[in-house]
Short mmCIF file of C-alpha atoms in Angstrom, two decimals:
data_model
loop_
_atom_site.label_atom_id
_atom_site.label_comp_id
_atom_site.label_asym_id
_atom_site.label_seq_id
_atom_site.Cartn_x
_atom_site.Cartn_y
_atom_site.Cartn_z
CA UNK A 120 -10.28 -21.87 49.18
CA UNK A 121 -7.42 -20.06 47.47
CA UNK A 122 -6.01 -16.86 48.95
CA UNK A 123 -6.61 -13.73 46.81
CA UNK A 124 -3.53 -12.34 45.05
CA UNK A 125 -3.69 -9.08 47.04
CA UNK A 126 -3.52 -11.08 50.27
CA UNK A 127 -0.48 -12.97 49.02
CA UNK A 128 1.35 -9.69 48.50
CA UNK A 129 0.34 -8.38 51.96
CA UNK A 130 1.29 -11.60 53.70
CA UNK A 131 4.69 -11.75 51.96
CA UNK A 132 5.46 -8.24 53.24
CA UNK A 133 4.58 -9.26 56.82
CA UNK A 134 6.75 -12.36 56.48
CA UNK A 135 9.67 -10.18 55.42
CA UNK A 136 9.41 -8.15 58.65
CA UNK A 137 9.23 -11.31 60.76
CA UNK A 138 12.19 -13.09 59.09
CA UNK A 139 14.81 -14.08 61.73
CA UNK A 140 17.75 -13.82 59.34
CA UNK A 141 19.26 -11.28 57.00
CA UNK A 142 17.78 -11.19 53.53
CA UNK A 143 19.71 -12.27 50.43
CA UNK A 144 20.82 -15.67 51.75
CA UNK A 145 21.03 -18.98 49.86
CA UNK A 146 18.93 -21.90 51.15
CA UNK A 147 19.37 -25.45 49.88
CA UNK A 148 16.47 -27.90 49.84
CA UNK A 149 17.38 -31.27 51.35
CA UNK A 150 14.45 -33.75 51.02
CA UNK A 151 13.72 -36.11 48.17
CA UNK A 152 9.98 -36.46 47.73
CA UNK A 153 7.19 -34.28 49.20
CA UNK A 154 8.00 -32.15 52.25
CA UNK A 155 6.93 -28.88 53.86
CA UNK A 156 8.54 -25.62 52.76
CA UNK A 157 7.80 -24.18 56.25
CA UNK A 158 9.83 -26.83 58.10
CA UNK A 159 13.29 -25.35 58.75
CA UNK A 160 14.68 -28.87 59.02
CA UNK A 161 14.21 -29.28 55.28
CA UNK A 162 16.61 -26.44 54.47
CA UNK A 163 20.31 -25.92 54.95
CA UNK A 164 21.27 -22.26 55.31
CA UNK A 165 21.57 -19.49 57.88
CA UNK A 166 18.54 -20.74 59.80
CA UNK A 167 14.79 -20.80 59.42
CA UNK A 168 13.26 -21.00 55.95
CA UNK A 169 13.86 -18.84 52.87
CA UNK A 170 11.83 -15.63 52.72
CA UNK A 171 11.71 -12.31 50.89
CA UNK A 172 15.03 -11.59 49.21
CA UNK A 173 16.38 -15.13 49.69
CA UNK A 174 17.24 -17.70 47.05
CA UNK A 175 15.71 -21.18 47.34
CA UNK A 176 17.94 -23.71 45.57
CA UNK A 177 17.01 -27.30 44.73
CA UNK A 178 20.06 -29.15 43.44
CA UNK A 179 21.36 -32.63 42.75
CA UNK A 180 24.60 -34.17 41.50
CA UNK A 181 24.67 -37.52 39.71
CA UNK A 182 21.12 -38.89 40.15
CA UNK A 183 17.82 -37.48 38.92
CA UNK A 184 15.77 -36.12 41.80
CA UNK A 185 12.02 -35.52 42.00
CA UNK A 186 10.70 -33.48 44.90
CA UNK A 187 7.67 -31.44 45.98
CA UNK A 188 7.90 -28.32 48.12
CA UNK A 189 4.55 -28.02 49.94
CA UNK A 190 3.47 -24.52 50.93
CA UNK A 191 1.73 -24.21 54.32
CA UNK A 192 1.34 -20.45 53.99
CA UNK A 193 1.68 -17.71 51.40
CA UNK A 194 5.38 -17.46 50.61
CA UNK A 195 7.72 -14.92 49.04
CA UNK A 196 11.34 -15.33 47.90
CA UNK A 197 13.74 -13.62 45.57
CA UNK A 198 14.43 -16.65 43.37
CA UNK A 199 13.78 -20.36 43.03
CA UNK A 200 16.49 -22.32 41.26
CA UNK A 201 16.58 -25.95 40.11
CA UNK A 202 19.97 -27.00 38.87
CA UNK A 203 22.15 -30.05 38.49
CA UNK A 204 25.67 -30.11 39.84
CA UNK A 205 26.53 -33.11 37.68
CA UNK A 206 24.70 -35.45 35.29
CA UNK A 207 21.49 -35.63 37.36
CA UNK A 208 18.40 -33.48 36.89
CA UNK A 209 16.02 -31.87 39.35
CA UNK A 210 12.24 -32.04 38.89
CA UNK A 211 10.76 -29.70 41.50
CA UNK A 212 7.09 -28.89 42.14
CA UNK A 213 5.86 -25.97 44.25
CA UNK A 214 2.48 -27.08 45.61
CA UNK A 215 0.17 -24.57 47.28
CA UNK A 216 -2.46 -27.21 48.02
CA UNK A 217 -5.12 -25.04 46.42
CA UNK A 218 -4.83 -22.46 49.23
CA UNK A 219 -1.44 -20.77 49.18
CA UNK A 220 0.53 -18.81 46.63
CA UNK A 221 4.10 -17.83 45.75
CA UNK A 222 5.56 -14.37 45.18
CA UNK A 223 8.81 -14.13 43.19
CA UNK A 224 10.79 -10.93 43.45
CA UNK A 225 13.47 -11.85 40.95
CA UNK A 226 13.13 -14.95 38.77
CA UNK A 227 13.05 -18.70 38.40
CA UNK A 228 16.13 -20.51 37.14
CA UNK A 229 15.97 -24.01 35.69
CA UNK A 230 19.20 -25.33 34.19
CA UNK A 231 20.82 -28.51 32.87
CA UNK A 232 17.59 -30.29 31.94
CA UNK A 233 15.83 -29.59 35.24
CA UNK A 234 12.26 -28.36 35.70
CA UNK A 235 10.19 -26.27 38.12
CA UNK A 236 6.39 -26.61 38.19
CA UNK A 237 4.05 -24.28 40.10
CA UNK A 238 0.79 -25.79 41.34
CA UNK A 239 -0.10 -22.49 42.98
CA UNK A 240 -1.00 -18.90 42.23
CA UNK A 241 2.08 -16.93 41.32
CA UNK A 242 2.84 -13.23 41.60
CA UNK A 243 6.00 -12.30 39.69
CA UNK A 244 7.86 -9.01 40.10
CA UNK A 245 10.31 -9.96 37.34
CA UNK A 246 9.60 -10.75 33.73
CA UNK A 247 12.59 -12.89 32.85
CA UNK A 248 13.16 -16.56 33.67
CA UNK A 249 16.50 -18.24 33.07
CA UNK A 250 15.86 -21.55 31.35
CA UNK A 251 18.23 -23.47 29.09
CA UNK A 252 18.28 -26.46 26.74
CA UNK A 253 15.64 -29.05 27.70
CA UNK A 254 14.91 -27.32 31.02
CA UNK A 255 11.45 -25.93 31.71
CA UNK A 256 9.30 -23.80 33.99
CA UNK A 257 5.57 -24.59 34.14
CA UNK A 258 2.68 -22.57 35.57
CA UNK A 259 -0.13 -25.08 35.93
CA UNK A 260 -3.80 -24.80 35.02
CA UNK A 261 -6.22 -24.07 37.84
CA UNK A 262 -4.23 -21.09 39.08
CA UNK A 263 -3.55 -17.41 38.35
CA UNK A 264 -0.31 -15.93 37.05
CA UNK A 265 0.07 -12.22 37.86
CA UNK A 266 2.90 -10.13 36.47
CA UNK A 267 4.99 -10.03 33.34
CA UNK A 268 6.72 -13.13 32.00
CA UNK A 269 9.56 -13.86 29.62
CA UNK A 270 12.85 -15.64 28.99
CA UNK A 271 16.31 -14.29 29.62
CA UNK A 272 18.22 -17.01 27.75
CA UNK A 273 18.46 -18.40 24.24
CA UNK A 274 16.68 -21.73 24.83
CA UNK A 275 14.49 -23.74 27.23
CA UNK A 276 10.70 -23.92 27.60
CA UNK A 277 8.15 -21.92 29.58
CA UNK A 278 4.67 -23.48 29.87
CA UNK A 279 2.03 -20.88 30.71
CA UNK A 280 -1.08 -22.96 31.42
CA UNK A 281 -2.68 -20.71 34.04
CA UNK A 282 -6.44 -20.23 34.14
CA UNK A 283 -5.87 -16.46 34.26
CA UNK A 284 -2.91 -14.43 33.03
CA UNK A 285 -2.97 -10.95 34.52
CA UNK A 286 -0.37 -8.85 32.71
CA UNK A 287 -0.73 -5.97 35.14
CA UNK A 288 -0.04 -2.37 34.26
CA UNK A 289 3.30 -2.94 32.52
CA UNK A 290 4.03 -1.81 28.98
CA UNK A 291 5.28 -5.31 28.22
CA UNK A 292 3.31 -8.32 29.46
CA UNK A 293 5.45 -10.99 27.80
CA UNK A 294 8.86 -11.08 26.14
CA UNK A 295 10.35 -14.32 24.78
CA UNK A 296 13.97 -13.46 24.02
CA UNK A 297 14.73 -17.08 23.23
CA UNK A 298 13.39 -20.60 23.68
CA UNK A 299 9.77 -21.80 23.59
CA UNK A 300 6.61 -20.50 25.23
CA UNK A 301 3.64 -22.87 25.23
CA UNK A 302 0.57 -20.68 25.71
CA UNK A 303 -2.54 -22.37 27.12
CA UNK A 304 -4.15 -19.56 29.09
CA UNK A 305 -7.80 -19.84 30.06
CA UNK A 306 -8.39 -16.09 30.35
CA UNK A 307 -6.35 -13.11 29.21
CA UNK A 308 -8.10 -9.90 30.18
CA UNK A 309 -7.44 -6.71 28.25
CA UNK A 310 -8.49 -4.72 31.32
CA UNK A 311 -5.63 -6.28 33.25
CA UNK A 312 -3.17 -5.90 30.40
CA UNK A 313 -3.60 -2.11 30.18
CA UNK A 314 -2.46 -1.93 26.55
CA UNK A 315 0.78 -3.83 27.26
CA UNK A 316 2.32 -5.81 24.43
CA UNK A 317 3.31 -9.43 24.03
CA UNK A 318 6.46 -9.91 22.02
CA UNK A 319 8.43 -12.84 20.70
CA UNK A 320 11.65 -10.97 20.14
CA UNK A 321 14.20 -13.74 19.63
CA UNK A 322 16.80 -11.31 20.91
CA UNK A 323 19.14 -13.99 22.29
CA UNK A 324 18.16 -16.95 20.13
CA UNK A 325 15.36 -18.57 18.15
CA UNK A 326 12.09 -17.87 19.98
CA UNK A 327 8.76 -19.61 19.47
CA UNK A 328 5.32 -19.05 20.98
CA UNK A 329 3.01 -22.05 20.56
CA UNK A 330 -0.66 -21.09 20.78
CA UNK A 331 -2.50 -23.91 22.49
CA UNK A 332 -5.50 -21.71 23.26
CA UNK A 333 -7.01 -18.67 21.58
CA UNK A 334 -5.39 -15.32 22.21
CA UNK A 335 -7.62 -12.25 22.19
CA UNK A 336 -5.44 -9.16 21.96
CA UNK A 337 -8.29 -6.67 21.88
CA UNK A 338 -7.34 -3.57 23.84
CA UNK A 339 -3.71 -4.62 24.13
CA UNK A 340 -0.69 -3.26 22.33
CA UNK A 341 -0.70 -6.31 20.06
CA UNK A 342 1.64 -9.23 19.48
CA UNK A 343 5.10 -8.23 18.27
CA UNK A 344 7.46 -10.54 16.39
CA UNK A 345 11.17 -9.81 16.43
CA UNK A 346 10.73 -6.44 18.03
CA UNK A 347 14.24 -6.04 19.43
CA UNK A 348 17.72 -7.41 18.92
CA UNK A 349 19.55 -8.57 15.82
CA UNK A 350 19.67 -11.81 13.85
CA UNK A 351 16.11 -12.52 14.91
CA UNK A 352 14.32 -15.82 14.38
CA UNK A 353 10.94 -15.41 16.02
CA UNK A 354 7.98 -17.72 15.54
CA UNK A 355 4.35 -17.87 16.57
CA UNK A 356 2.54 -21.13 15.86
CA UNK A 357 -0.97 -22.31 16.51
CA UNK A 358 -0.80 -25.93 17.58
CA UNK A 359 -4.39 -26.80 18.50
CA UNK A 360 -7.36 -27.09 16.18
CA UNK A 361 -9.66 -24.08 16.30
CA UNK A 362 -7.13 -21.72 17.88
CA UNK A 363 -7.62 -18.09 16.87
CA UNK A 364 -5.35 -15.11 17.35
CA UNK A 365 -7.24 -11.83 17.10
CA UNK A 366 -6.09 -8.27 16.56
CA UNK A 367 -2.82 -7.11 15.02
CA UNK A 368 0.54 -8.82 14.74
CA UNK A 369 3.39 -6.34 14.44
CA UNK A 370 6.97 -7.00 13.39
CA UNK A 371 9.22 -4.47 15.06
CA UNK A 372 12.37 -2.89 13.75
CA UNK A 373 15.66 -4.54 14.56
CA UNK A 374 18.20 -3.16 17.02
CA UNK A 375 20.73 -0.50 16.17
CA UNK A 376 23.21 -3.12 15.00
CA UNK A 377 21.06 -3.92 11.99
CA UNK A 378 19.81 -7.35 11.03
CA UNK A 379 21.48 -9.41 8.32
CA UNK A 380 19.44 -12.56 9.00
CA UNK A 381 15.92 -11.86 10.26
CA UNK A 382 13.37 -14.67 9.99
CA UNK A 383 9.89 -14.13 11.39
CA UNK A 384 7.41 -17.02 11.23
CA UNK A 385 3.68 -17.15 11.84
CA UNK A 386 1.34 -20.07 11.27
CA UNK A 387 0.23 -23.58 12.23
CA UNK A 388 2.73 -26.17 13.41
CA UNK A 389 0.94 -29.08 15.08
CA UNK A 390 3.87 -30.68 16.92
CA UNK A 391 1.68 -32.11 19.69
CA UNK A 392 -1.03 -33.95 17.79
CA UNK A 393 -0.88 -37.56 16.68
CA UNK A 394 0.32 -38.42 13.21
CA UNK A 395 -2.27 -37.91 10.50
CA UNK A 396 -4.39 -35.48 12.49
CA UNK A 397 -5.54 -32.15 11.10
CA UNK A 398 -5.73 -28.75 12.67
CA UNK A 399 -6.81 -25.27 11.57
CA UNK A 400 -5.60 -22.03 13.12
CA UNK A 401 -7.00 -18.58 12.30
CA UNK A 402 -5.11 -15.29 12.46
CA UNK A 403 -7.79 -12.62 12.28
CA UNK A 404 -5.71 -9.48 12.79
CA UNK A 405 -3.49 -7.53 10.43
CA UNK A 406 0.16 -8.45 9.91
CA UNK A 407 2.16 -5.22 9.97
CA UNK A 408 5.76 -5.30 8.73
CA UNK A 409 8.09 -2.74 10.31
CA UNK A 410 11.46 -3.73 8.90
CA UNK A 411 13.30 -0.42 8.99
CA UNK A 412 14.79 -1.01 5.54
CA UNK A 413 16.22 -4.45 6.45
CA UNK A 414 15.76 -7.36 4.05
CA UNK A 415 13.74 -9.49 6.46
CA UNK A 416 12.09 -12.82 5.70
CA UNK A 417 8.46 -13.21 6.79
CA UNK A 418 7.29 -16.82 6.74
CA UNK A 419 3.65 -17.90 6.66
CA UNK A 420 3.84 -21.51 7.77
CA UNK A 421 1.65 -24.60 7.93
CA UNK A 422 3.07 -27.99 8.82
CA UNK A 423 1.77 -31.13 7.13
CA UNK A 424 -1.94 -31.76 7.90
CA UNK A 425 -2.29 -28.19 9.18
CA UNK A 426 -4.12 -25.16 7.81
CA UNK A 427 -3.32 -21.58 8.75
CA UNK A 428 -5.89 -18.94 7.76
CA UNK A 429 -4.89 -15.28 7.57
CA UNK A 430 -8.02 -13.16 7.18
CA UNK A 431 -6.51 -9.76 7.94
CA UNK A 432 -4.28 -7.46 5.88
CA UNK A 433 -0.57 -8.05 5.28
CA UNK A 434 0.90 -4.57 4.96
CA UNK A 435 4.07 -2.51 5.03
CA UNK A 436 4.14 -0.28 8.08
CA UNK A 437 7.64 1.10 7.69
CA UNK A 438 10.67 0.21 5.55
CA UNK A 439 9.62 -3.21 4.27
CA UNK A 440 10.23 -2.58 0.59
CA UNK A 441 13.01 -5.21 0.62
CA UNK A 442 11.02 -7.83 2.51
CA UNK A 443 10.88 -11.45 1.40
CA UNK A 444 7.58 -13.22 2.06
CA UNK A 445 7.47 -17.01 2.06
CA UNK A 446 4.96 -19.85 2.35
CA UNK A 447 6.67 -22.77 4.10
CA UNK A 448 5.62 -26.18 5.41
CA UNK A 449 3.73 -28.99 3.67
CA UNK A 450 0.32 -27.82 4.90
CA UNK A 451 -2.08 -25.17 3.56
CA UNK A 452 -1.91 -21.42 4.13
CA UNK A 453 -5.03 -19.46 3.14
CA UNK A 454 -5.24 -15.72 2.55
CA UNK A 455 -8.88 -14.69 2.97
CA UNK A 456 -10.98 -11.67 3.89
CA UNK A 457 -12.56 -8.63 2.27
CA UNK A 458 -9.51 -6.30 2.31
CA UNK A 459 -6.50 -6.45 0.00
CA UNK A 460 -2.99 -7.27 1.17
CA UNK A 461 -1.00 -4.08 0.63
CA UNK A 462 2.62 -5.01 1.34
CA UNK A 463 5.21 -3.30 -0.86
CA UNK A 464 4.91 -4.33 -4.50
CA UNK A 465 8.73 -4.49 -4.53
CA UNK A 466 8.58 -7.42 -2.10
CA UNK A 467 8.69 -10.90 -3.60
CA UNK A 468 6.53 -13.84 -2.45
CA UNK A 469 8.01 -17.34 -2.58
CA UNK A 470 5.79 -20.42 -2.32
CA UNK A 471 8.46 -22.84 -1.15
CA UNK A 472 6.39 -25.88 -0.15
CA UNK A 473 2.84 -27.04 0.47
CA UNK A 474 -0.09 -24.98 -0.81
CA UNK A 475 -0.80 -21.26 -0.75
CA UNK A 476 -4.53 -20.75 -1.42
CA UNK A 477 -5.71 -17.28 -2.40
CA UNK A 478 -9.31 -16.93 -1.19
CA UNK A 479 -10.01 -13.27 -0.58
CA UNK A 480 -13.23 -11.86 -1.99
CA UNK A 481 -13.31 -11.93 -5.79
CA UNK A 482 -11.33 -9.04 -7.23
CA UNK A 483 -9.46 -8.34 -3.95
CA UNK A 484 -5.66 -8.72 -4.18
CA UNK A 485 -4.28 -11.48 -1.99
CA UNK A 486 -0.86 -11.01 -3.60
CA UNK A 487 0.29 -7.46 -4.23
CA UNK A 488 3.24 -8.25 -6.49
CA UNK A 489 5.43 -10.96 -7.99
CA UNK A 490 5.18 -14.59 -6.87
CA UNK A 491 7.40 -17.63 -7.45
CA UNK A 492 6.25 -21.24 -7.01
CA UNK A 493 9.12 -23.59 -6.27
CA UNK A 494 9.45 -27.32 -6.95
CA UNK A 495 6.69 -29.40 -5.33
CA UNK A 496 4.71 -26.36 -4.14
CA UNK A 497 1.27 -25.21 -5.31
CA UNK A 498 -0.27 -21.77 -5.78
CA UNK A 499 -4.05 -22.25 -5.82
CA UNK A 500 -6.91 -19.86 -6.47
CA UNK A 501 -9.91 -20.10 -4.16
CA UNK A 502 -11.53 -17.04 -5.80
CA UNK A 503 -11.07 -15.09 -9.02
CA UNK A 504 -8.66 -12.18 -9.59
CA UNK A 505 -6.45 -12.62 -6.53
CA UNK A 506 -3.12 -11.41 -7.94
CA UNK A 507 -2.37 -7.79 -8.74
CA UNK A 508 -2.46 -7.28 -12.50
CA UNK A 509 1.18 -6.13 -12.45
CA UNK A 510 2.36 -9.19 -10.53
CA UNK A 511 4.55 -11.61 -12.49
CA UNK A 512 4.47 -15.39 -11.97
CA UNK A 513 7.59 -17.57 -11.96
CA UNK A 514 7.12 -21.33 -12.07
CA UNK A 515 10.35 -22.99 -10.95
CA UNK A 516 9.03 -26.54 -10.69
CA UNK A 517 5.72 -25.78 -8.98
CA UNK A 518 2.02 -25.85 -9.87
CA UNK A 519 -0.42 -23.02 -10.57
CA UNK A 520 -3.95 -24.35 -9.99
CA UNK A 521 -6.74 -21.98 -11.05
CA UNK A 522 -9.38 -24.01 -9.22
CA UNK A 523 -12.14 -23.10 -11.68
CA UNK A 524 -11.45 -19.36 -11.34
CA UNK A 525 -10.24 -16.53 -13.57
CA UNK A 526 -7.00 -14.56 -13.24
CA UNK A 527 -5.23 -11.75 -15.07
CA UNK A 528 -1.63 -10.99 -14.16
CA UNK A 529 1.81 -10.09 -15.52
CA UNK A 530 4.29 -12.31 -17.30
CA UNK A 531 4.87 -16.05 -16.90
CA UNK A 532 8.49 -17.19 -16.50
CA UNK A 533 9.43 -20.87 -16.60
CA UNK A 534 12.71 -22.01 -15.02
CA UNK A 535 11.95 -25.72 -14.50
CA UNK A 536 9.33 -28.30 -15.49
CA UNK A 537 6.05 -27.03 -14.05
CA UNK A 538 2.28 -27.49 -14.23
CA UNK A 539 -0.74 -25.29 -15.01
CA UNK A 540 -4.12 -26.72 -13.95
CA UNK A 541 -7.31 -25.52 -15.65
CA UNK A 542 -10.49 -26.80 -14.04
CA UNK A 543 -13.90 -26.27 -15.59
CA UNK A 544 -14.57 -22.54 -15.94
CA UNK A 545 -10.91 -21.54 -15.47
CA UNK A 546 -9.17 -18.91 -17.55
CA UNK A 547 -5.88 -17.05 -17.23
CA UNK A 548 -4.42 -14.08 -19.09
CA UNK A 549 -0.68 -13.38 -18.92
CA UNK A 550 1.17 -10.42 -20.33
CA UNK A 551 3.49 -10.98 -23.30
CA UNK A 552 6.01 -13.56 -22.00
CA UNK A 553 8.13 -14.00 -25.11
CA UNK A 554 11.63 -15.30 -24.37
CA UNK A 555 11.15 -15.70 -20.58
CA UNK A 556 11.34 -19.51 -20.46
CA UNK A 557 14.39 -21.72 -19.94
CA UNK A 558 14.91 -23.67 -23.15
CA UNK A 559 14.92 -27.10 -21.45
CA UNK A 560 11.81 -26.53 -19.29
CA UNK A 561 8.41 -28.06 -19.99
CA UNK A 562 5.00 -26.60 -19.09
CA UNK A 563 2.35 -29.30 -18.65
CA UNK A 564 -1.22 -28.01 -18.95
CA UNK A 565 -4.03 -30.16 -17.56
CA UNK A 566 -7.77 -29.70 -17.92
CA UNK A 567 -10.20 -28.62 -20.61
CA UNK A 568 -9.06 -25.82 -22.92
CA UNK A 569 -11.36 -23.69 -25.05
CA UNK A 570 -10.72 -20.64 -27.23
CA UNK A 571 -10.72 -18.26 -24.21
CA UNK A 572 -8.90 -20.35 -21.58
CA UNK A 573 -5.30 -19.12 -21.91
CA UNK A 574 -3.92 -15.87 -23.25
CA UNK A 575 -0.40 -14.46 -23.63
CA UNK A 576 -0.29 -10.79 -24.54
CA UNK A 577 -2.57 -9.33 -27.16
CA UNK A 578 -1.30 -10.94 -30.36
CA UNK A 579 0.51 -13.97 -31.73
CA UNK A 580 3.90 -12.76 -30.40
CA UNK A 581 3.02 -13.48 -26.73
CA UNK A 582 5.20 -16.64 -26.85
CA UNK A 583 7.91 -17.68 -29.29
CA UNK A 584 7.62 -20.78 -31.47
CA UNK A 585 10.22 -22.44 -29.24
CA UNK A 586 8.16 -21.72 -26.12
CA UNK A 587 5.02 -23.08 -27.78
CA UNK A 588 6.91 -26.32 -28.50
CA UNK A 589 7.71 -26.61 -24.76
CA UNK A 590 4.01 -27.02 -23.87
CA UNK A 591 2.46 -30.46 -23.25
CA UNK A 592 -1.30 -31.04 -22.85
CA UNK A 593 -1.96 -33.95 -20.51
CA UNK A 594 -5.62 -34.29 -21.56
CA UNK A 595 -5.04 -34.00 -25.32
CA UNK A 596 -2.92 -36.07 -27.66
CA UNK A 597 -1.43 -35.26 -31.02
CA UNK A 598 -1.83 -31.50 -30.66
CA UNK A 599 0.52 -28.52 -30.52
CA UNK A 600 -0.01 -25.02 -29.13
CA UNK A 601 -0.45 -21.88 -31.17
CA UNK A 602 -1.49 -18.28 -30.45
CA UNK A 603 -4.12 -16.51 -32.54
CA UNK A 604 -4.04 -12.86 -33.56
CA UNK A 605 -5.39 -11.82 -30.13
CA UNK A 606 -2.93 -13.89 -28.08
CA UNK A 607 -5.36 -16.69 -27.17
CA UNK A 608 -3.99 -20.21 -27.17
CA UNK A 609 -5.41 -22.67 -29.68
CA UNK A 610 -4.73 -26.36 -30.17
CA UNK A 611 -3.48 -27.46 -33.57
CA UNK A 612 -3.80 -31.16 -34.45
CA UNK A 613 -0.64 -32.95 -35.51
CA UNK A 614 -1.27 -34.89 -38.76
CA UNK A 615 -1.14 -38.66 -38.33
CA UNK A 616 1.95 -40.36 -39.76
CA UNK A 617 0.00 -42.21 -42.51
CA UNK A 618 -1.72 -39.04 -43.68
CA UNK A 619 1.60 -37.19 -43.60
CA UNK A 620 3.19 -39.98 -45.70
CA UNK A 621 0.39 -39.76 -48.28
CA UNK A 622 0.86 -36.01 -48.53
CA UNK A 623 4.61 -36.38 -49.03
CA UNK A 624 4.07 -39.24 -51.51
CA UNK A 625 1.57 -37.27 -53.52
CA UNK A 626 3.96 -34.34 -53.64
CA UNK A 627 6.78 -36.56 -54.94
CA UNK A 628 4.58 -38.16 -57.62
CA UNK A 629 3.40 -34.74 -58.69
CA UNK A 630 6.99 -33.58 -59.05
CA UNK A 631 8.00 -36.66 -61.08
CA UNK A 632 4.97 -36.27 -63.37
CA UNK A 633 5.82 -32.65 -63.92
CA UNK A 634 9.42 -33.56 -64.86
CA UNK A 635 8.15 -36.10 -67.38
CA UNK A 636 5.81 -33.65 -69.03
CA UNK A 637 8.56 -31.09 -69.18
CA UNK A 638 10.85 -33.63 -70.86
CA UNK A 639 8.33 -34.48 -73.57
CA UNK A 640 7.72 -30.86 -74.37
CA UNK A 641 11.42 -30.26 -74.82
CA UNK A 642 11.53 -32.97 -77.52
#
């Protein structure tokens, strides 16, 4: 039977009073393989075993070393550190045997490719763990983690696999300043969190939070991306099928130094599944951009074979008029829900790769402004009227697939060979786009076209004659495009060569005959 967390704290205080040595000493672990923490013969130091305020160090030099420190009682120290003194690595496990727990007053340090794994309940009085490179700290399933958690370096991995994560009464429950957090928490109680926030700040380096289990933020202060520091690259990915993140995601303002390169990423990135597998992750809360006037990049990401669904509202919550929004990854990102995305209309949206599917309720804006579809990428409609009527579309090598829906928007610019797909029932109306196409670019239109399928402006000037000649119809041969007096596109058959020759021949014969008659009359 495991000892309750409150008892761990009480016992650690009693142990501090009974310690036979002065606190703040360094103790070095000697054994290779499993051995008892409570056996003083396993430690080199001032005597006894490490206790409250002491540092427990597990080191090696040239060879890799795997060892287990077995707890025979509830234990408290200032710090546990696993570190190589040479080319070797340390792989240390703290094993409470299902009965005993560990209290950390300061932190855990794992350096030079080493690792520390806790098979015990853990109470942490410090939020920041020093982990670098390929090093890691793991809090195993089957146990409780109590206290705040975070990284103090620019790299390394923290695996939070505890059955229960109790964030306590702190304002911040988690802060990843750099490195990777793999989140697989069985229970995350809002009553324990007390409105504290989780943030992936990326303050000291690229920071990523991989969601391997659902994260319910109800009653918390929300999940913050890039909330502090400069030059932020903060990411939150869902990596397991069916994962859902609820409540709001908030992007905080950068530090006082400003932010010239801020990249914030949210989405699905299945880097643990086998090749060819599929996974879908849902983000049900709002995405609030607080950029403080900085030109930040907000990426909505889905790796190949992945789908990320955003059913909340993407909105400007302070100084995001210069924001750049991007769809990245070869997978599918879906904007759905009953409420419009209301980010600043001045912000551009770039579909850089994969597919962005707009599937909000019909007539609800999934895109609030301009959108560009780059080479190899697809903008797809899952419902009708998803783009604000003032939003302009730029096709720079990408595809606009109407998916059998209807859309009315601003102008169409063409900067590279691109594709427009019209399924059955599709129609699209652009504003007058005369002169907005690169002269060497081709627009290929696929699907069935009727008299109401495509419109440019309100009259025949919606496209120039040169632009009309740049259109190819993949499902029709020997036709050219024309606009009628209301701007609707019509298909004009190209006369066959034999018919054209007969027309020219008849014209020539008529001219010769006329010359002959004129000659006779002059006589």
